[in-house]
Amino acid sequence: GNSVTQMEGPVTLSEEAFLTINCTYTATGYPSLFWYVQYPGEGLQLLLKATKADDKGSNKGFEATYRKETTSFHLEKGSVQVSDSAVYFCALRLSYIPTFGRGTSLIVHP
Amino acid sequence: EPEVTQTPSHQVTQMGQEVILRCVPISNHLYFYWYRQILGQKVEFLVSFYNNEISEKSEIFDDQFSVERPDGSNFTLKIRSTKLEDSAMYFCASSVGRDDGYTFGSGTRLTVV
């Protein structure tokens, strides 16, 4: 079946550090890939997406590139802020129902 | 910005009791969903709803679960006889179309004791 594997959290960084949150997937076909973010007390929000191989999704300084050869969609940001502290979910979609990973908590200290 | 609203934010119920989780999707959205996340585990799909009927459901969504859109604005998830393992965060979501991005609510934390 389809599945998404994310790195275990929490990821703890200092402000302005470089962020990578790893995500790999298993799918029978060519899925669309997504990153969602959940800020404290709020719902999941779509952060970025990529629909085919080598596409790069980007938003709010975050980027992720759809790598078919490594079945990965790692989330990166060059300089994190305290306000980026949240839980980040990687997801894939083959049918119209997304499959989510477990989420990775990011904590950014001033 | 339009929001999906879920109530209550936290519900505690005794095992065997019925519970109803409520959601108000975004008004022009046509597709509605329930997901759940057991603490520390992945977000799991429960059910999707379109045109006043269930369009897809997972293995988790057994006879103990039901969904309803009673009045054109609310979208509810009912668990008839709660079990301890139903304790989780339940997320409602909606979308305009099947392939559009989802908007999620902030979740209801259900604790079954």
Tab-separated table of C-alpha atoms in Angstrom, chain A residues 2-4 8 34 36 38-39 41-46 49 87 89 93-103, chain B residues 31 33 35 37 40-45 47-50 55-56 89 91 98-107:
chain	number	residue	atom	x	y	z
A	2	ASN	CA	0.904	3.664	0.019
A	3	SER	CA	2.843	5.064	2.945
A	4	VAL	CA	4.846	8.070	4.070
A	8	GLU	CA	11.265	11.338	14.155
A	34	PHE	CA	2.522	17.674	-0.044
A	36	TYR	CA	1.209	20.448	5.653
A	38	GLN	CA	0.070	22.589	12.034
A	39	TYR	CA	0.715	25.554	14.291
A	41	GLY	CA	-3.961	25.180	18.464
A	42	GLU	CA	-4.723	25.320	14.748
A	43	GLY	CA	-5.634	22.903	11.961
A	44	LEU	CA	-3.380	21.512	9.285
A	45	GLN	CA	-2.552	24.002	6.556
A	46	LEU	CA	-1.164	23.201	3.138
A	49	LYS	CA	3.076	20.727	-3.000
A	87	VAL	CA	4.315	20.166	13.479
A	89	PHE	CA	3.262	16.573	7.984
A	93	ARG	CA	-1.996	11.562	-2.852
A	94	LEU	CA	-2.690	8.979	-5.547
A	95	SER	CA	-6.430	8.763	-5.316
A	96	TYR	CA	-7.990	11.942	-4.073
A	97	ILE	CA	-7.543	10.920	-0.435
A	98	PRO	CA	-4.131	11.922	0.940
A	99	THR	CA	-1.992	9.575	2.997
A	100	PHE	CA	-0.173	11.364	5.813
A	101	GLY	CA	2.988	10.718	7.733
A	102	ARG	CA	3.182	10.905	11.531
A	103	GLY	CA	4.324	14.477	11.632
B	31	TYR	CA	-16.255	17.622	-0.134
B	33	TYR	CA	-13.616	14.534	5.436
B	35	TYR	CA	-9.318	12.097	9.846
B	37	GLN	CA	-4.527	10.968	14.806
B	40	GLY	CA	2.304	9.789	18.352
B	41	GLN	CA	0.949	8.024	15.297
B	42	LYS	CA	0.129	9.044	11.760
B	43	VAL	CA	-2.892	10.966	10.603
B	44	GLU	CA	-5.401	8.364	9.375
B	45	PHE	CA	-8.222	8.828	6.898
B	47	VAL	CA	-14.288	8.953	5.656
B	48	SER	CA	-15.119	11.328	2.838
B	49	PHE	CA	-18.563	12.755	2.134
B	50	TYR	CA	-19.986	14.331	-1.003
B	55	SER	CA	-17.956	8.543	-1.083
B	56	GLU	CA	-15.080	6.639	0.477
B	89	MET	CA	-7.398	13.881	17.828
B	91	PHE	CA	-9.732	16.431	12.325
B	98	ARG	CA	-11.857	16.307	-5.255
B	99	ASP	CA	-8.407	17.361	-6.342
B	100	ASP	CA	-8.235	20.672	-4.524
B	101	GLY	CA	-6.265	21.412	-1.389
B	102	TYR	CA	-7.878	20.564	1.890
B	103	THR	CA	-8.633	23.020	4.667
B	104	PHE	CA	-8.480	21.390	8.062
B	105	GLY	CA	-10.077	22.350	11.328
B	106	SER	CA	-8.065	22.623	14.514
B	107	GLY	CA	-9.288	19.259	15.745
